[in-house]
Amino acid sequence: MFGYSPEELAGISTHIIYKSQEDFDEVGKTGYALISHGQRYNRDMEMKRRDGSFFWTSISGHMINVDNPELGSIWVLEDITYRKQAEENLRIAAATFETQEAIMITDPDSRILRVNEAFQEVTGYSAEEVVGKNPRVLKSGRHDAAFYQDMWAALLTTGKWSGEIW
């Protein structure tokens, strides 16, 4: 995970895997204070690989035996880079979803999964009224079959459609 061999790490300070001296000091101060009282220490933080690149890690620690601290502690580190990236993508998607443009998301069976606030304001339908239904509930009767064929062709080939509809 860090790019070091076990031999390279044997006997040296773990400060080399921390992004900064401040992070190392914080884990040492806060982490050991918690685990010395029988609590677990858990934190997500960026850490440093041998090549100098950074990645997200979940770090947790606890004492082997609180009554006998000389036995040491156990620290488990997990690479959570993909989880952090997914969380960021969700945050961006959520912010994008709350735009002034009306947005409706459907599943592959054409059931409405979610609508944004702008959709509710533009259509007058609340989310509760349309979620789970087919978008044809919005059909006004003002568009011919060719309009809907073109719209569905775009949805099926690109996965999205953008335009104006009555």
PDB file of C-alpha atoms in Angstrom:
ATOM      1  CA  MET A   1       0.000   0.000   0.000  1.00  0.00           C
ATOM      2  CA  PHE A   2       2.818   2.406   0.807  1.00  0.00           C
ATOM      3  CA  GLY A   3       5.449   1.063  -1.588  1.00  0.00           C
ATOM      4  CA  TYR A   4       7.978   0.052   1.055  1.00  0.00           C
ATOM      5  CA  SER A   5       9.292  -3.440   1.700  1.00  0.00           C
ATOM      6  CA  PRO A   6       8.997  -4.760   5.267  1.00  0.00           C
ATOM      7  CA  GLU A   7      12.773  -4.521   5.572  1.00  0.00           C
ATOM      8  CA  GLU A   8      12.725  -0.817   4.694  1.00  0.00           C
ATOM      9  CA  LEU A   9      10.179  -0.088   7.432  1.00  0.00           C
ATOM     10  CA  ALA A  10      11.696  -2.214  10.178  1.00  0.00           C
ATOM     11  CA  GLY A  11      12.957  -0.084  13.019  1.00  0.00           C
ATOM     12  CA  ILE A  12      12.135   3.355  11.583  1.00  0.00           C
ATOM     13  CA  SER A  13       9.561   5.932  12.626  1.00  0.00           C
ATOM     14  CA  THR A  14       6.187   5.777  10.914  1.00  0.00           C
ATOM     15  CA  HIS A  15       6.305   9.538  10.347  1.00  0.00           C
ATOM     16  CA  ILE A  16       7.467   8.786   6.774  1.00  0.00           C
ATOM     17  CA  ILE A  17       3.978   7.544   5.800  1.00  0.00           C
ATOM     18  CA  TYR A  18       2.162  10.639   7.079  1.00  0.00           C
ATOM     19  CA  LYS A  19       1.311  13.519   4.780  1.00  0.00           C
ATOM     20  CA  SER A  20       2.762  15.997   7.252  1.00  0.00           C
ATOM     21  CA  GLN A  21       4.496  16.213  10.599  1.00  0.00           C
ATOM     22  CA  GLU A  22       1.290  17.778  11.974  1.00  0.00           C
ATOM     23  CA  ASP A  23      -0.738  14.681  10.979  1.00  0.00           C
ATOM     24  CA  PHE A  24       1.858  12.413  12.574  1.00  0.00           C
ATOM     25  CA  ASP A  25       1.809  14.491  15.766  1.00  0.00           C
ATOM     26  CA  GLU A  26      -2.008  14.566  15.873  1.00  0.00           C
ATOM     27  CA  VAL A  27      -2.330  10.786  15.594  1.00  0.00           C
ATOM     28  CA  GLY A  28       0.362  10.396  18.215  1.00  0.00           C
ATOM     29  CA  LYS A  29      -1.247  12.847  20.619  1.00  0.00           C
ATOM     30  CA  THR A  30      -4.968  12.208  20.100  1.00  0.00           C
ATOM     31  CA  GLY A  31      -4.763   8.597  18.993  1.00  0.00           C
ATOM     32  CA  TYR A  32      -2.603   7.364  21.836  1.00  0.00           C
ATOM     33  CA  ALA A  33      -4.597   9.390  24.373  1.00  0.00           C
ATOM     34  CA  LEU A  34      -7.773   7.564  23.308  1.00  0.00           C
ATOM     35  CA  ILE A  35      -6.369   4.074  23.039  1.00  0.00           C
ATOM     36  CA  SER A  36      -4.533   4.312  26.366  1.00  0.00           C
ATOM     37  CA  HIS A  37      -7.980   4.685  27.991  1.00  0.00           C
ATOM     38  CA  GLY A  38      -9.410   1.630  26.250  1.00  0.00           C
ATOM     39  CA  GLN A  39     -11.079   3.526  23.409  1.00  0.00           C
ATOM     40  CA  ARG A  40     -10.529   2.988  19.711  1.00  0.00           C
ATOM     41  CA  TYR A  41      -9.055   5.668  17.525  1.00  0.00           C
ATOM     42  CA  ASN A  42     -10.617   6.036  14.055  1.00  0.00           C
ATOM     43  CA  ARG A  43      -9.890   8.650  11.446  1.00  0.00           C
ATOM     44  CA  ASP A  44      -9.794   9.129   7.684  1.00  0.00           C
ATOM     45  CA  MET A  45      -6.710  10.957   6.484  1.00  0.00           C
ATOM     46  CA  GLU A  46      -4.385  11.301   3.547  1.00  0.00           C
ATOM     47  CA  MET A  47      -1.120   9.432   3.848  1.00  0.00           C
ATOM     48  CA  LYS A  48       2.059   9.351   1.782  1.00  0.00           C
ATOM     49  CA  ARG A  49       3.487   6.589  -0.358  1.00  0.00           C
ATOM     50  CA  ARG A  50       7.178   6.003  -0.875  1.00  0.00           C
ATOM     51  CA  ASP A  51       6.981   7.748  -4.278  1.00  0.00           C
ATOM     52  CA  GLY A  52       5.588  10.894  -2.592  1.00  0.00           C
ATOM     53  CA  SER A  53       2.013  10.499  -3.852  1.00  0.00           C
ATOM     54  CA  PHE A  54      -0.875  10.832  -1.414  1.00  0.00           C
ATOM     55  CA  PHE A  55      -3.890   8.585  -0.938  1.00  0.00           C
ATOM     56  CA  TRP A  56      -6.839   8.368   1.445  1.00  0.00           C
ATOM     57  CA  THR A  57      -6.593   5.968   4.349  1.00  0.00           C
ATOM     58  CA  SER A  58      -8.879   4.898   7.149  1.00  0.00           C
ATOM     59  CA  ILE A  59      -6.706   4.477  10.228  1.00  0.00           C
ATOM     60  CA  SER A  60      -7.815   2.828  13.442  1.00  0.00           C
ATOM     61  CA  GLY A  61      -5.920   1.781  16.517  1.00  0.00           C
ATOM     62  CA  HIS A  62      -6.387   0.186  19.880  1.00  0.00           C
ATOM     63  CA  MET A  63      -4.243  -1.129  22.714  1.00  0.00           C
ATOM     64  CA  ILE A  64      -3.547  -4.831  22.862  1.00  0.00           C
ATOM     65  CA  ASN A  65      -4.135  -4.704  26.621  1.00  0.00           C
ATOM     66  CA  VAL A  66      -5.004  -1.425  28.375  1.00  0.00           C
ATOM     67  CA  ASP A  67      -3.842  -2.828  31.718  1.00  0.00           C
ATOM     68  CA  ASN A  68      -0.476  -3.730  30.210  1.00  0.00           C
ATOM     69  CA  PRO A  69       0.490  -0.922  27.754  1.00  0.00           C
ATOM     70  CA  GLU A  70       3.959  -2.407  27.283  1.00  0.00           C
ATOM     71  CA  LEU A  71       2.330  -5.026  25.039  1.00  0.00           C
ATOM     72  CA  GLY A  72       1.801  -2.245  22.504  1.00  0.00           C
ATOM     73  CA  SER A  73      -1.000  -1.308  20.181  1.00  0.00           C
ATOM     74  CA  ILE A  74      -2.481  -2.497  16.915  1.00  0.00           C
ATOM     75  CA  TRP A  75      -3.044  -0.064  14.058  1.00  0.00           C
ATOM     76  CA  VAL A  76      -5.036  -0.991  10.960  1.00  0.00           C
ATOM     77  CA  LEU A  77      -4.846   1.110   7.819  1.00  0.00           C
ATOM     78  CA  GLU A  78      -7.142   0.691   4.824  1.00  0.00           C
ATOM     79  CA  ASP A  79      -6.849   2.386   1.437  1.00  0.00           C
ATOM     80  CA  ILE A  80     -10.176   4.207   0.982  1.00  0.00           C
ATOM     81  CA  THR A  81      -9.223   6.314  -2.037  1.00  0.00           C
ATOM     82  CA  TYR A  82     -12.030   4.906  -4.195  1.00  0.00           C
ATOM     83  CA  ARG A  83     -14.606   5.506  -1.454  1.00  0.00           C
ATOM     84  CA  LYS A  84     -13.467   9.117  -1.071  1.00  0.00           C
ATOM     85  CA  GLN A  85     -13.643   9.625  -4.838  1.00  0.00           C
ATOM     86  CA  ALA A  86     -17.155   8.144  -4.906  1.00  0.00           C
ATOM     87  CA  GLU A  87     -18.225  10.459  -2.063  1.00  0.00           C
ATOM     88  CA  GLU A  88     -16.858  13.457  -3.967  1.00  0.00           C
ATOM     89  CA  ASN A  89     -18.645  12.372  -7.137  1.00  0.00           C
ATOM     90  CA  LEU A  90     -21.897  12.065  -5.186  1.00  0.00           C
ATOM     91  CA  ARG A  91     -21.400  15.510  -3.656  1.00  0.00           C
ATOM     92  CA  ILE A  92     -20.857  17.024  -7.104  1.00  0.00           C
ATOM     93  CA  ALA A  93     -23.845  15.146  -8.530  1.00  0.00           C
ATOM     94  CA  ALA A  94     -26.045  16.363  -5.683  1.00  0.00           C
ATOM     95  CA  ALA A  95     -24.962  19.964  -6.242  1.00  0.00           C
ATOM     96  CA  THR A  96     -25.543  19.635  -9.981  1.00  0.00           C
ATOM     97  CA  PHE A  97     -28.975  18.117  -9.383  1.00  0.00           C
ATOM     98  CA  GLU A  98     -30.050  21.196  -7.458  1.00  0.00           C
ATOM     99  CA  THR A  99     -29.862  23.529 -10.441  1.00  0.00           C
ATOM    100  CA  GLN A 100     -32.484  25.913 -11.821  1.00  0.00           C
ATOM    101  CA  GLU A 101     -33.132  23.444 -14.659  1.00  0.00           C
ATOM    102  CA  ALA A 102     -35.859  20.861 -14.133  1.00  0.00           C
ATOM    103  CA  ILE A 103     -34.298  17.415 -13.841  1.00  0.00           C
ATOM    104  CA  MET A 104     -35.967  14.008 -13.739  1.00  0.00           C
ATOM    105  CA  ILE A 105     -34.026  10.761 -13.273  1.00  0.00           C
ATOM    106  CA  THR A 106     -35.558   7.479 -14.392  1.00  0.00           C
ATOM    107  CA  ASP A 107     -34.552   3.840 -14.129  1.00  0.00           C
ATOM    108  CA  PRO A 108     -34.137   1.504 -17.145  1.00  0.00           C
ATOM    109  CA  ASP A 109     -37.850   0.622 -16.893  1.00  0.00           C
ATOM    110  CA  SER A 110     -38.776   4.307 -17.317  1.00  0.00           C
ATOM    111  CA  ARG A 111     -39.934   4.776 -13.729  1.00  0.00           C
ATOM    112  CA  ILE A 112     -39.177   8.166 -12.230  1.00  0.00           C
ATOM    113  CA  LEU A 113     -36.629   7.758  -9.430  1.00  0.00           C
ATOM    114  CA  ARG A 114     -36.051  11.353  -8.452  1.00  0.00           C
ATOM    115  CA  VAL A 115     -36.884  14.912  -9.453  1.00  0.00           C
ATOM    116  CA  ASN A 116     -35.288  18.125  -8.319  1.00  0.00           C
ATOM    117  CA  GLU A 117     -36.914  21.206  -6.823  1.00  0.00           C
ATOM    118  CA  ALA A 118     -36.900  23.013 -10.179  1.00  0.00           C
ATOM    119  CA  PHE A 119     -38.865  20.138 -11.740  1.00  0.00           C
ATOM    120  CA  GLN A 120     -41.482  20.462  -9.016  1.00  0.00           C
ATOM    121  CA  GLU A 121     -41.734  24.231  -9.508  1.00  0.00           C
ATOM    122  CA  VAL A 122     -41.939  24.037 -13.320  1.00  0.00           C
ATOM    123  CA  THR A 123     -44.418  21.146 -13.555  1.00  0.00           C
ATOM    124  CA  GLY A 124     -46.446  21.734 -10.418  1.00  0.00           C
ATOM    125  CA  TYR A 125     -46.046  18.057  -9.521  1.00  0.00           C
ATOM    126  CA  SER A 126     -44.522  17.185  -6.169  1.00  0.00           C
ATOM    127  CA  ALA A 127     -41.893  14.456  -5.988  1.00  0.00           C
ATOM    128  CA  GLU A 128     -44.398  12.264  -4.134  1.00  0.00           C
ATOM    129  CA  GLU A 129     -46.839  12.536  -7.042  1.00  0.00           C
ATOM    130  CA  VAL A 130     -44.411  11.404  -9.753  1.00  0.00           C
ATOM    131  CA  VAL A 131     -41.737   9.179  -8.192  1.00  0.00           C
ATOM    132  CA  GLY A 132     -42.369   5.590  -9.243  1.00  0.00           C
ATOM    133  CA  LYS A 133     -44.487   6.605 -12.215  1.00  0.00           C
ATOM    134  CA  ASN A 134     -43.735   6.660 -15.929  1.00  0.00           C
ATOM    135  CA  PRO A 135     -42.857  10.104 -17.361  1.00  0.00           C
ATOM    136  CA  ARG A 136     -45.924   9.850 -19.616  1.00  0.00           C
ATOM    137  CA  VAL A 137     -47.883  11.319 -16.663  1.00  0.00           C
ATOM    138  CA  LEU A 138     -46.522  14.619 -17.995  1.00  0.00           C
ATOM    139  CA  LYS A 139     -47.896  14.085 -21.512  1.00  0.00           C
ATOM    140  CA  SER A 140     -49.751  17.203 -22.627  1.00  0.00           C
ATOM    141  CA  GLY A 141     -51.123  15.973 -25.949  1.00  0.00           C
ATOM    142  CA  ARG A 142     -49.334  18.834 -27.754  1.00  0.00           C
ATOM    143  CA  HIS A 143     -46.542  16.681 -29.249  1.00  0.00           C
ATOM    144  CA  ASP A 144     -46.903  14.160 -32.023  1.00  0.00           C
ATOM    145  CA  ALA A 145     -45.521  10.605 -32.088  1.00  0.00           C
ATOM    146  CA  ALA A 146     -42.400  11.721 -34.018  1.00  0.00           C
ATOM    147  CA  PHE A 147     -41.432  14.049 -31.166  1.00  0.00           C
ATOM    148  CA  TYR A 148     -41.501  11.204 -28.648  1.00  0.00           C
ATOM    149  CA  GLN A 149     -39.717   8.833 -31.047  1.00  0.00           C
ATOM    150  CA  ASP A 150     -36.872  11.337 -31.417  1.00  0.00           C
ATOM    151  CA  MET A 151     -36.744  11.899 -27.665  1.00  0.00           C
ATOM    152  CA  TRP A 152     -36.575   8.149 -26.932  1.00  0.00           C
ATOM    153  CA  ALA A 153     -33.991   7.612 -29.671  1.00  0.00           C
ATOM    154  CA  ALA A 154     -31.754  10.177 -27.943  1.00  0.00           C
ATOM    155  CA  LEU A 155     -32.349   8.596 -24.526  1.00  0.00           C
ATOM    156  CA  LEU A 156     -31.545   5.115 -25.782  1.00  0.00           C
ATOM    157  CA  THR A 157     -28.410   6.116 -27.698  1.00  0.00           C
ATOM    158  CA  THR A 158     -26.899   8.711 -25.342  1.00  0.00           C
ATOM    159  CA  GLY A 159     -28.612   8.004 -22.018  1.00  0.00           C
ATOM    160  CA  LYS A 160     -30.048  11.515 -21.782  1.00  0.00           C
ATOM    161  CA  TRP A 161     -32.362  13.981 -23.454  1.00  0.00           C
ATOM    162  CA  SER A 162     -32.489  17.710 -23.132  1.00  0.00           C
ATOM    163  CA  GLY A 163     -35.130  19.936 -24.632  1.00  0.00           C
ATOM    164  CA  GLU A 164     -38.418  21.691 -24.150  1.00  0.00           C
ATOM    165  CA  ILE A 165     -41.681  19.887 -23.682  1.00  0.00           C
ATOM    166  CA  TRP A 166     -45.240  20.963 -23.038  1.00  0.00           C
TER     167      TRP A 166
END
